[in-house]
Coordinates of C-alpha atoms in Angstrom, one line a residue:
M1140 CA 135.8 -121.3 -43.6
K1141 CA 137.1 -123.7 -46.3
R1142 CA 138.1 -126.1 -43.5
L1143 CA 134.7 -125.9 -41.8
T1144 CA 133.0 -126.5 -45.1
A1145 CA 135.2 -129.6 -45.7
L1146 CA 134.5 -130.9 -42.3
L1147 CA 130.8 -130.4 -42.7
A1148 CA 130.9 -132.3 -46.0
A1149 CA 132.8 -135.1 -44.5
S1150 CA 130.3 -135.3 -41.6
V1151 CA 127.4 -135.4 -44.0
L1152 CA 129.1 -138.2 -46.0
A1153 CA 129.9 -140.2 -42.9
L1154 CA 126.3 -140.0 -41.7
T1155 CA 125.0 -140.9 -45.1
L1156 CA 127.3 -144.0 -45.2
G1157 CA 126.3 -145.0 -41.7
S1158 CA 122.6 -144.9 -42.5
A1159 CA 123.1 -146.9 -45.7
A1160 CA 125.3 -149.5 -44.0
S1161 CA 122.7 -152.3 -44.5
A1162 CA 122.4 -151.5 -48.2
K1163 CA 124.9 -151.9 -51.0
T1164 CA 126.3 -148.5 -51.4
L1165 CA 128.7 -147.0 -54.0
V1166 CA 130.3 -143.6 -53.4
Y1167 CA 131.7 -141.7 -56.3
C1168 CA 134.1 -138.8 -55.5
S1169 CA 133.0 -136.3 -58.2
E1170 CA 134.9 -133.2 -59.2
G1171 CA 132.3 -130.5 -58.8
S1172 CA 128.7 -129.5 -58.1
P1173 CA 126.0 -129.8 -60.8
E1174 CA 124.6 -126.5 -62.1
G1175 CA 121.2 -128.0 -61.7
F1176 CA 119.3 -131.3 -62.5
D1177 CA 117.6 -130.4 -65.7
P1178 CA 120.0 -131.6 -68.5
G1179 CA 118.2 -129.5 -71.1
L1180 CA 119.5 -126.3 -69.5
Y1181 CA 123.2 -127.1 -69.4
T1182 CA 126.2 -128.5 -71.4
A1183 CA 128.7 -129.5 -68.7
G1184 CA 129.6 -133.2 -68.1
T1185 CA 129.6 -132.6 -64.3
T1186 CA 125.9 -131.8 -64.5
F1187 CA 125.1 -134.6 -66.9
D1188 CA 126.7 -137.2 -64.7
A1189 CA 124.5 -136.0 -61.8
S1190 CA 121.3 -135.8 -63.9
S1191 CA 120.8 -137.4 -67.3
K1192 CA 123.2 -140.4 -66.7
T1193 CA 121.5 -141.3 -63.4
V1194 CA 117.9 -140.2 -63.4
Y1195 CA 116.8 -140.1 -67.1
N1196 CA 116.6 -142.0 -70.3
R1197 CA 116.3 -140.9 -73.9
L1198 CA 114.5 -142.2 -77.0
T1199 CA 117.8 -143.6 -78.2
E1200 CA 120.9 -144.5 -76.1
F1201 CA 124.5 -145.2 -76.6
K1202 CA 125.5 -148.8 -76.0
K1203 CA 127.7 -148.8 -72.9
G1204 CA 131.3 -148.1 -73.6
T1205 CA 130.7 -147.2 -77.3
T1206 CA 129.1 -144.6 -79.5
E1207 CA 126.8 -147.1 -81.1
V1208 CA 123.2 -146.0 -81.0
V1209 CA 120.8 -148.5 -79.6
P1210 CA 117.1 -148.5 -78.5
G1211 CA 116.2 -146.6 -75.4
L1212 CA 112.7 -145.5 -74.6
A1213 CA 112.0 -146.1 -78.2
E1214 CA 112.3 -149.8 -78.8
S1215 CA 112.4 -149.4 -82.6
W1216 CA 112.0 -146.8 -85.4
E1217 CA 111.7 -146.4 -89.1
I1218 CA 113.2 -143.6 -91.3
S1219 CA 111.5 -142.5 -94.5
E1220 CA 113.5 -142.9 -97.7
D1221 CA 114.0 -139.1 -98.0
G1222 CA 115.4 -139.0 -94.5
L1223 CA 112.9 -136.5 -93.3
V1224 CA 110.5 -138.6 -91.2
Y1225 CA 111.4 -140.7 -88.1
T1226 CA 108.7 -142.9 -86.6
F1227 CA 109.5 -144.1 -83.1
H1228 CA 107.7 -147.0 -81.4
L1229 CA 107.9 -146.4 -77.7
R1230 CA 108.6 -149.0 -75.1
K1231 CA 105.5 -150.0 -73.2
G1232 CA 105.1 -150.4 -69.5
V1233 CA 107.9 -148.0 -68.6
K1234 CA 107.4 -146.6 -65.1
F1235 CA 108.5 -143.1 -63.9
Q1236 CA 110.2 -143.2 -60.6
T1237 CA 108.2 -142.9 -57.4
T1238 CA 109.8 -140.5 -54.9
E1239 CA 109.0 -138.7 -51.7
F1240 CA 108.0 -135.7 -53.7
F1241 CA 105.9 -137.3 -56.5
T1242 CA 104.0 -140.5 -57.2
P1243 CA 103.2 -141.0 -60.9
T1244 CA 99.7 -142.3 -61.9
R1245 CA 100.6 -143.5 -65.4
D1246 CA 103.3 -145.1 -67.5
F1247 CA 105.6 -143.2 -69.8
N1248 CA 103.9 -142.4 -73.2
A1249 CA 104.1 -140.1 -76.2
D1250 CA 102.9 -137.1 -74.2
D1251 CA 106.2 -137.1 -72.3
V1252 CA 108.2 -137.1 -75.5
L1253 CA 106.3 -134.2 -76.9
F1254 CA 106.6 -132.2 -73.7
S1255 CA 110.4 -132.9 -73.4
F1256 CA 111.1 -131.3 -76.8
D1257 CA 108.3 -128.7 -76.9
R1258 CA 109.6 -127.0 -73.7
Q1259 CA 112.9 -126.4 -75.5
S1260 CA 111.4 -125.1 -78.7
N1261 CA 108.0 -123.5 -78.0
K1262 CA 108.3 -120.1 -76.3
S1263 CA 104.7 -120.3 -75.0
N1264 CA 105.4 -123.5 -73.1
P1265 CA 105.3 -122.9 -69.3
F1266 CA 108.8 -124.2 -69.1
A1267 CA 110.3 -122.2 -71.9
A1268 CA 112.0 -119.8 -69.5
Y1269 CA 111.4 -121.3 -66.1
A1270 CA 115.0 -121.3 -65.0
G1271 CA 115.6 -117.6 -65.3
D1272 CA 118.7 -116.6 -67.2
N1273 CA 119.3 -120.2 -68.3
T1274 CA 118.1 -121.2 -71.7
Y1275 CA 117.9 -124.5 -73.7
G1276 CA 121.3 -123.7 -75.2
Y1277 CA 122.3 -127.2 -76.2
Y1278 CA 119.0 -127.7 -78.2
S1279 CA 120.0 -124.5 -80.2
D1280 CA 123.7 -125.5 -80.3
M1281 CA 122.8 -128.7 -82.1
D1282 CA 120.8 -126.6 -84.6
M1283 CA 117.5 -128.3 -83.6
P1284 CA 115.3 -125.2 -84.2
N1285 CA 116.5 -125.2 -87.9
L1286 CA 116.2 -129.0 -88.2
V1287 CA 112.9 -129.9 -86.6
Q1288 CA 109.7 -129.3 -88.4
S1289 CA 107.5 -131.1 -85.8
F1290 CA 107.2 -133.8 -83.1
E1291 CA 103.7 -135.4 -83.4
K1292 CA 101.8 -138.0 -81.4
V1293 CA 100.5 -140.8 -83.6
D1294 CA 99.1 -142.6 -80.6
D1295 CA 100.2 -143.2 -76.9
N1296 CA 103.1 -145.4 -78.0
T1297 CA 104.1 -143.8 -81.3
V1298 CA 105.8 -140.5 -82.1
K1299 CA 106.7 -139.0 -85.5
L1300 CA 109.6 -136.6 -85.9
T1301 CA 109.6 -134.6 -89.1
L1302 CA 112.7 -132.7 -90.2
K1303 CA 113.0 -129.7 -92.5
H1304 CA 116.0 -131.3 -94.2
P1305 CA 118.0 -134.6 -93.7
N1306 CA 120.4 -134.8 -90.8
A1307 CA 122.8 -137.7 -90.7
P1308 CA 123.6 -137.6 -86.9
M1309 CA 119.9 -137.3 -85.8
L1310 CA 119.6 -140.7 -84.1
A1311 CA 122.8 -140.0 -82.2
T1312 CA 121.7 -136.4 -81.3
L1313 CA 118.5 -137.9 -79.7
A1314 CA 120.8 -140.0 -77.5
M1315 CA 122.4 -136.9 -76.1
D1316 CA 121.7 -135.5 -72.6
F1317 CA 119.6 -132.5 -73.6
A1318 CA 117.2 -135.0 -75.2
S1319 CA 116.4 -136.7 -71.9
I1320 CA 112.7 -137.5 -71.5
M1321 CA 110.8 -135.8 -68.6
S1322 CA 107.5 -136.7 -67.0
K1323 CA 104.8 -134.3 -68.4
E1324 CA 102.5 -135.4 -65.5
Y1325 CA 105.1 -134.3 -62.9
A1326 CA 105.8 -131.0 -64.8
D1327 CA 102.1 -130.2 -65.0
K1328 CA 101.8 -130.7 -61.2
L1329 CA 104.7 -128.4 -60.6
V1330 CA 103.0 -125.7 -62.7
A1331 CA 99.7 -126.2 -60.9
D1332 CA 101.6 -125.9 -57.6
G1333 CA 103.4 -122.7 -58.7
T1334 CA 106.8 -124.4 -58.3
P1335 CA 108.1 -125.1 -61.8
E1336 CA 111.7 -124.5 -60.6
K1337 CA 111.6 -127.8 -58.8
L1338 CA 112.0 -129.5 -62.2
N1339 CA 115.6 -128.3 -62.0
Q1340 CA 115.9 -129.2 -58.2
Q1341 CA 114.1 -132.5 -57.8
P1342 CA 114.5 -134.4 -61.0
L1343 CA 112.2 -137.4 -61.8
G1344 CA 112.6 -139.7 -64.8
T1345 CA 112.6 -143.3 -65.9
G1346 CA 116.3 -144.0 -65.4
P1347 CA 118.2 -146.5 -63.3
F1348 CA 118.5 -144.3 -60.2
A1349 CA 116.0 -142.1 -58.4
F1350 CA 117.0 -138.7 -56.9
V1351 CA 116.8 -138.6 -53.1
D1352 CA 118.4 -135.4 -52.0
Y1353 CA 121.2 -132.9 -52.6
Q1354 CA 123.3 -131.2 -49.9
Q1355 CA 124.8 -128.1 -51.8
D1356 CA 128.4 -128.6 -52.7
A1357 CA 128.7 -131.7 -50.5
T1358 CA 126.7 -134.8 -51.5
I1359 CA 124.0 -136.0 -53.9
R1360 CA 122.1 -139.2 -52.9
Y1361 CA 120.3 -141.6 -55.3
S1362 CA 118.5 -144.9 -54.7
A1363 CA 118.1 -147.7 -57.2
N1364 CA 114.9 -147.4 -59.2
P1365 CA 113.1 -150.7 -58.3
N1366 CA 110.9 -150.5 -61.4
Y1367 CA 113.6 -149.7 -63.9
W1368 CA 112.5 -151.1 -67.3
D1369 CA 116.0 -152.5 -67.8
G1370 CA 116.2 -154.2 -64.4
K1371 CA 116.9 -152.9 -60.9
Q1372 CA 120.6 -152.1 -60.3
A1373 CA 122.9 -154.1 -58.0
I1374 CA 123.7 -150.9 -56.2
D1375 CA 121.0 -149.9 -53.7
D1376 CA 122.4 -146.4 -52.9
L1377 CA 124.6 -144.2 -55.1
I1378 CA 126.3 -141.2 -53.5
F1379 CA 128.2 -138.4 -55.2
A1380 CA 130.7 -137.0 -52.7
I1381 CA 131.5 -133.6 -54.3
T1382 CA 135.3 -133.1 -53.9
P1383 CA 136.8 -130.3 -56.1
D1384 CA 140.4 -130.9 -55.0
A1385 CA 142.0 -133.7 -56.9
S1386 CA 144.4 -134.6 -54.1
V1387 CA 141.5 -134.8 -51.6
R1388 CA 139.6 -137.1 -54.0
I1389 CA 142.5 -139.5 -54.0
Q1390 CA 142.9 -139.3 -50.2
R1391 CA 139.2 -140.2 -49.9
L1392 CA 139.6 -143.1 -52.4
K1393 CA 142.6 -144.5 -50.5
A1394 CA 140.8 -144.1 -47.2
G1395 CA 137.8 -146.0 -48.4
E1396 CA 135.5 -143.0 -48.3
C1397 CA 134.7 -143.5 -51.9
Q1398 CA 135.2 -146.4 -54.4
I1399 CA 135.7 -144.3 -57.6
A1400 CA 137.4 -141.0 -57.9
A1401 CA 137.2 -138.7 -60.9
Y1402 CA 140.2 -137.0 -62.7
P1403 CA 143.3 -137.6 -60.6
N1404 CA 146.3 -135.3 -61.0
P1405 CA 148.4 -136.7 -63.8
A1406 CA 151.5 -136.7 -61.5
D1407 CA 149.6 -139.1 -59.2
V1408 CA 148.8 -141.7 -61.8
P1409 CA 152.1 -143.8 -61.5
S1410 CA 151.6 -144.2 -57.7
L1411 CA 147.9 -145.0 -58.2
K1412 CA 148.9 -147.7 -60.7
S1413 CA 151.3 -149.2 -58.2
D1414 CA 148.6 -149.4 -55.4
S1415 CA 147.6 -153.1 -55.1
N1416 CA 144.1 -152.1 -53.8
L1417 CA 143.3 -150.0 -56.8
N1418 CA 142.3 -150.7 -60.4
V1419 CA 143.2 -147.8 -62.7
M1420 CA 141.4 -147.5 -66.0
E1421 CA 142.4 -145.3 -68.9
Q1422 CA 141.5 -144.6 -72.5
S1423 CA 142.1 -141.9 -75.1
G1424 CA 139.6 -139.1 -74.6
L1425 CA 137.3 -137.9 -77.3
N1426 CA 138.2 -134.4 -76.2
I1427 CA 139.8 -131.1 -76.8
G1428 CA 141.2 -128.4 -74.3
Y1429 CA 141.5 -124.9 -75.8
I1430 CA 141.5 -121.2 -75.2
A1431 CA 138.7 -119.3 -76.9
W1432 CA 139.6 -115.8 -78.1
N1433 CA 136.5 -113.5 -78.1
A1434 CA 136.2 -112.8 -81.8
T1435 CA 133.7 -109.9 -81.1
Q1436 CA 136.1 -107.9 -78.9
P1437 CA 139.0 -105.8 -80.3
P1438 CA 141.7 -106.6 -81.0
F1439 CA 140.8 -110.3 -81.1
D1440 CA 138.1 -109.6 -83.7
K1441 CA 141.1 -109.8 -86.2
A1442 CA 142.2 -113.2 -87.3
E1443 CA 145.8 -112.0 -87.6
V1444 CA 145.8 -111.0 -83.9
R1445 CA 144.4 -114.4 -82.8
R1446 CA 147.0 -116.2 -84.9
A1447 CA 149.8 -114.1 -83.3
A1448 CA 148.6 -114.9 -79.8
N1449 CA 148.5 -118.6 -80.8
M1450 CA 152.2 -118.4 -81.8
A1451 CA 153.0 -117.0 -78.4
I1452 CA 151.8 -120.1 -76.5
N1453 CA 154.4 -122.9 -75.8
K1454 CA 152.1 -125.9 -75.9
Q1455 CA 154.9 -128.4 -75.3
A1456 CA 155.6 -126.7 -72.0
I1457 CA 151.9 -126.9 -71.1
L1458 CA 151.8 -130.5 -72.0
D1459 CA 154.9 -131.3 -69.9
A1460 CA 153.5 -129.4 -66.8
V1461 CA 149.8 -130.0 -67.0
Y1462 CA 149.4 -133.3 -68.9
P1463 CA 152.5 -135.3 -68.0
G1464 CA 152.1 -138.7 -69.7
V1465 CA 148.4 -138.2 -70.3
G1466 CA 148.1 -135.9 -73.3
Q1467 CA 149.1 -134.8 -76.8
I1468 CA 149.3 -131.4 -78.4
A1469 CA 146.1 -130.4 -80.3
K1470 CA 146.2 -128.7 -83.7
N1471 CA 142.5 -129.3 -84.8
P1472 CA 139.2 -128.6 -83.0
I1473 CA 138.4 -132.4 -83.1
P1474 CA 140.5 -135.2 -81.6
P1475 CA 142.6 -137.5 -83.8
T1476 CA 140.4 -140.5 -82.7
L1477 CA 137.4 -139.0 -84.5
W1478 CA 136.7 -139.7 -88.2
S1479 CA 137.4 -136.8 -90.6
Y1480 CA 140.4 -135.6 -88.5
D1481 CA 142.8 -133.8 -90.9
D1482 CA 146.4 -134.7 -90.0
K1483 CA 147.7 -132.6 -92.9
I1484 CA 146.9 -129.4 -91.0
E1485 CA 150.0 -127.6 -89.9
D1486 CA 149.9 -126.6 -86.2
D1487 CA 150.5 -123.1 -84.9
K1488 CA 154.3 -122.6 -84.6
Y1489 CA 155.6 -121.6 -81.3
D1490 CA 157.6 -118.4 -82.2
P1491 CA 157.5 -115.5 -79.7
E1492 CA 159.5 -113.2 -82.0
A1493 CA 157.2 -113.8 -85.0
A1494 CA 154.2 -113.3 -82.6
K1495 CA 155.6 -109.9 -81.5
A1496 CA 156.2 -108.9 -85.1
A1497 CA 152.7 -109.9 -86.1
L1498 CA 151.1 -108.0 -83.2
E1499 CA 153.2 -104.9 -84.1
K1500 CA 152.1 -105.2 -87.7
A1501 CA 148.5 -105.4 -86.6
G1502 CA 148.9 -102.2 -84.6
V1503 CA 148.6 -104.0 -81.2
K1504 CA 150.7 -102.7 -78.3
D1505 CA 150.4 -102.4 -74.6
L1506 CA 147.5 -104.9 -74.6
S1507 CA 145.9 -105.9 -71.3
M1508 CA 143.4 -108.7 -71.2
K1509 CA 141.7 -111.2 -68.9
L1510 CA 142.5 -114.9 -69.0
W1511 CA 139.9 -117.1 -67.5
A1512 CA 141.2 -120.1 -65.6
M1513 CA 138.9 -123.1 -65.1
P1514 CA 138.2 -123.8 -61.4
V1515 CA 137.7 -127.5 -61.6
A1516 CA 139.5 -130.4 -63.2
R1517 CA 138.0 -131.8 -66.4
P1518 CA 139.0 -134.7 -68.6
Y1519 CA 140.4 -132.3 -71.2
N1520 CA 142.2 -130.1 -68.6
P1521 CA 143.4 -131.5 -65.3
N1522 CA 144.8 -128.2 -63.9
G1523 CA 143.3 -124.9 -65.3
R1524 CA 145.1 -122.7 -62.9
R1525 CA 148.5 -124.0 -63.8
M1526 CA 147.7 -123.8 -67.5
A1527 CA 146.7 -120.2 -67.1
E1528 CA 149.9 -119.3 -65.3
L1529 CA 152.0 -120.8 -68.1
I1530 CA 150.0 -119.0 -70.8
Q1531 CA 150.1 -115.7 -68.8
A1532 CA 153.9 -115.9 -68.8
D1533 CA 154.0 -116.8 -72.5
L1534 CA 151.8 -113.8 -73.4
A1535 CA 153.9 -111.5 -71.3
K1536 CA 156.9 -112.3 -73.5
V1537 CA 155.2 -110.8 -76.5
G1538 CA 153.9 -107.7 -74.7
I1539 CA 150.4 -108.9 -73.7
K1540 CA 149.5 -108.4 -70.0
A1541 CA 147.0 -111.1 -69.0
E1542 CA 145.2 -111.0 -65.7
I1543 CA 144.1 -114.4 -64.5
V1544 CA 140.5 -114.5 -63.3
S1545 CA 138.1 -117.3 -62.3
Y1546 CA 134.7 -118.0 -60.9
D1547 CA 132.9 -120.9 -59.3
W1548 CA 132.1 -123.5 -61.9
T1549 CA 128.4 -122.8 -62.3
Q1550 CA 129.0 -119.1 -62.7
Y1551 CA 132.0 -119.7 -65.0
L1552 CA 130.0 -121.7 -67.4
K1553 CA 127.1 -119.2 -67.4
L1554 CA 129.4 -116.2 -68.0
A1555 CA 131.5 -117.9 -70.6
G1556 CA 128.5 -118.3 -72.8
D1557 CA 127.9 -114.6 -73.0
P1558 CA 129.2 -113.2 -76.3
K1559 CA 130.3 -110.1 -74.5
H1560 CA 132.5 -111.8 -72.0
D1561 CA 135.6 -109.9 -71.1
G1562 CA 138.5 -112.1 -71.9
A1563 CA 140.0 -115.3 -73.3
V1564 CA 138.1 -118.2 -72.0
M1565 CA 139.8 -121.5 -71.0
A1566 CA 137.4 -124.2 -72.2
G1567 CA 137.1 -127.7 -73.5
W1568 CA 134.8 -130.4 -74.8
T1569 CA 134.3 -134.1 -74.7
G1570 CA 132.2 -135.4 -77.6
D1571 CA 128.6 -136.3 -76.7
N1572 CA 127.6 -138.5 -79.7
G1573 CA 130.7 -139.6 -81.6
D1574 CA 130.0 -137.4 -84.6
P1575 CA 132.3 -134.5 -85.8
D1576 CA 129.2 -132.3 -86.0
N1577 CA 129.0 -132.5 -82.2
F1578 CA 132.2 -130.5 -82.0
F1579 CA 131.8 -128.2 -85.0
S1580 CA 128.2 -127.1 -84.6
P1581 CA 127.8 -126.3 -80.9
L1582 CA 131.4 -125.0 -80.3
L1583 CA 132.1 -123.1 -83.5
G1584 CA 128.8 -122.7 -85.6
C1585 CA 126.9 -119.5 -85.7
N1586 CA 124.0 -121.2 -83.9
G1587 CA 126.3 -121.8 -80.9
V1588 CA 127.0 -118.1 -80.3
G1589 CA 125.5 -117.2 -76.9
S1590 CA 126.0 -120.7 -75.6
G1591 CA 128.6 -123.3 -76.5
N1592 CA 130.5 -121.1 -78.9
K1593 CA 132.7 -119.3 -76.3
A1594 CA 134.7 -117.5 -79.0
A1595 CA 131.5 -115.9 -80.2
W1596 CA 132.9 -116.6 -83.7
C1597 CA 130.4 -116.6 -86.5
N1598 CA 131.9 -117.4 -89.9
K1599 CA 129.4 -117.9 -92.6
E1600 CA 131.7 -120.1 -94.8
F1601 CA 132.5 -122.4 -91.9
T1602 CA 128.8 -122.7 -90.7
D1603 CA 127.6 -123.3 -94.3
T1604 CA 130.2 -126.0 -94.7
I1605 CA 129.3 -127.9 -91.6
Q1606 CA 125.6 -127.6 -92.2
K1607 CA 126.0 -129.0 -95.7
A1608 CA 128.1 -131.9 -94.2
S1609 CA 125.4 -132.8 -91.6
A1610 CA 122.8 -133.1 -94.3
L1611 CA 124.7 -135.8 -96.2
S1612 CA 124.3 -139.5 -95.5
D1613 CA 127.7 -140.6 -97.2
Q1614 CA 130.4 -140.4 -94.5
N1615 CA 133.2 -140.0 -97.0
E1616 CA 131.5 -137.0 -98.5
R1617 CA 130.8 -135.6 -95.1
A1618 CA 134.5 -136.1 -94.1
K1619 CA 135.7 -134.0 -97.1
L1620 CA 133.6 -131.1 -96.0
Y1621 CA 134.8 -131.4 -92.4
V1622 CA 138.4 -131.3 -93.7
Q1623 CA 137.5 -128.0 -95.4
A1624 CA 136.0 -126.8 -92.1
Q1625 CA 139.2 -127.6 -90.3
E1626 CA 141.1 -125.5 -92.8
I1627 CA 138.8 -122.5 -92.3
F1628 CA 139.2 -122.9 -88.6
K1629 CA 143.0 -122.9 -88.7
K1630 CA 143.1 -119.9 -90.9
E1631 CA 140.7 -117.9 -88.8
A1632 CA 142.1 -119.1 -85.4
P1633 CA 139.1 -118.5 -83.1
W1634 CA 140.9 -120.8 -80.6
A1635 CA 144.3 -121.7 -79.4
T1636 CA 144.0 -125.5 -79.5
I1637 CA 146.0 -126.8 -76.5
A1638 CA 145.7 -130.6 -75.9
H1639 CA 143.8 -133.8 -76.2
S1640 CA 144.0 -135.9 -73.0
T1641 CA 144.0 -139.5 -71.9
V1642 CA 141.3 -140.0 -69.4
V1643 CA 142.3 -141.9 -66.2
L1644 CA 139.8 -143.3 -63.6
P1645 CA 141.0 -145.0 -60.4
M1646 CA 138.7 -147.2 -58.4
T1647 CA 139.0 -149.8 -55.7
K1648 CA 139.1 -153.4 -56.7
T1649 CA 135.8 -153.9 -55.0
V1650 CA 134.1 -152.3 -58.0
S1651 CA 133.0 -154.5 -60.9
G1652 CA 131.1 -153.9 -64.1
Y1653 CA 132.3 -150.3 -64.6
V1654 CA 132.9 -149.5 -68.3
M1655 CA 134.7 -146.3 -69.3
D1656 CA 132.6 -144.1 -71.6
P1657 CA 134.3 -142.8 -74.8
L1658 CA 132.0 -139.8 -74.5
G1659 CA 133.6 -138.9 -71.1
S1660 CA 130.6 -139.4 -68.9
H1661 CA 130.3 -141.5 -65.7
R1662 CA 127.6 -144.2 -65.8
F1663 CA 126.8 -146.4 -62.9
D1664 CA 124.1 -148.6 -64.4
G1665 CA 125.5 -152.2 -64.5
V1666 CA 128.0 -151.5 -61.8
D1667 CA 128.4 -153.5 -58.6
V1668 CA 130.5 -153.3 -55.5
S1669 CA 131.6 -156.1 -53.1
E1670 CA 132.2 -155.8 -49.4

């Protein structure tokens, strides 16, 4: 069945390429299927690459290749002296995409901005729960319900955001994927037609590429938006060839079936670099790979048990086997390239005998548990199955029997957000806005429980500390508080921090204009491909 599926996917790709032969086409071999196409509902980079980075824009954006905030759909803004009121002046004449499934009758305006945020915060909005079990978790993870007093329309081209208290990262937060701006006109039509779910199946925005179609687990097709406010792209057709197996992605790249391939196996990187037909980009990732212990489930509800389990894990062996030449051991929940990183923190010591003694002292014996293995390669973890096998062996040495389990990627992400999940979850994160708060708040804050906080760890001292930090404007003062937060984290040990990786991206030399994103996403605006 797997071979049949692979052959079908290849056939679909070949037909697609053939039909697009007269146009300029770029094929990207992606690592997995998107969970959907509404970026407000999800947190995975795989989904954002396929939705917010292609189809949508935001009020603010990140300058390509940086974490610098620049104008997006808001061409300018003012902030009140008390830091509570943001007045955004919207870009005029911006067109929503015209597609086979919708033809807009008006330009982008303030109504679209209000709708895009109201649906995530107002439970009476028709789209408050339109996607079933999915929720607007990232909006909550970023503590927006506790930050936002109101979004108001001043006029068609002006929006006023009022906060309950100052928040230093707010402009960067509004450049994040969940803050993508939707068409209210399109959403209203879907409600009138009784098909609101299509907002998550047939996306429509103001971005550089318009969605064409999706063949489940095989291909996603986009076409250049001819009316894009920042200019039509050089690529006429953009295709995501979904290829979960890293070796197959590289085979497709070398065979010319795609021009860019995500996340190669680290062991393949030297040979890729020696291939004269390829250009291999790399940069330090703003990321962390980790194991989240479920802090609500005995015996991992005790910090001493979590610390003991951490001591059982041989991180150097994992680094050698899973990240050869492309990683470094992690000791903090934020990467060393991010400001406020505390290098004085002492890492968990690998000491199986001490781990055994600590577990015995805590009254833990004959412990059986489940260890979740990620089913897809991610920038922070190139081989989840191999990592799980190594950790399983390490835990066995201290008397913990770990059963490795996994799910398809969409189900994995959904189940891992449940505070009642039944094991230790392999997870990771690439920063979305270049601010430490983007790691601390969604992944470890109390507001992230039930979504991004896969350890379901709610520590009042930690959450109070990071919330106090985000309200300050002075970066040095914020950094001091984030150092305190890292100390609390290390003492409480909700995670086993594993590694920070170097991100590698191979592409054919026919590709030009591609810029690696420090935030880990794949952007194809500004990219060209020669014959």
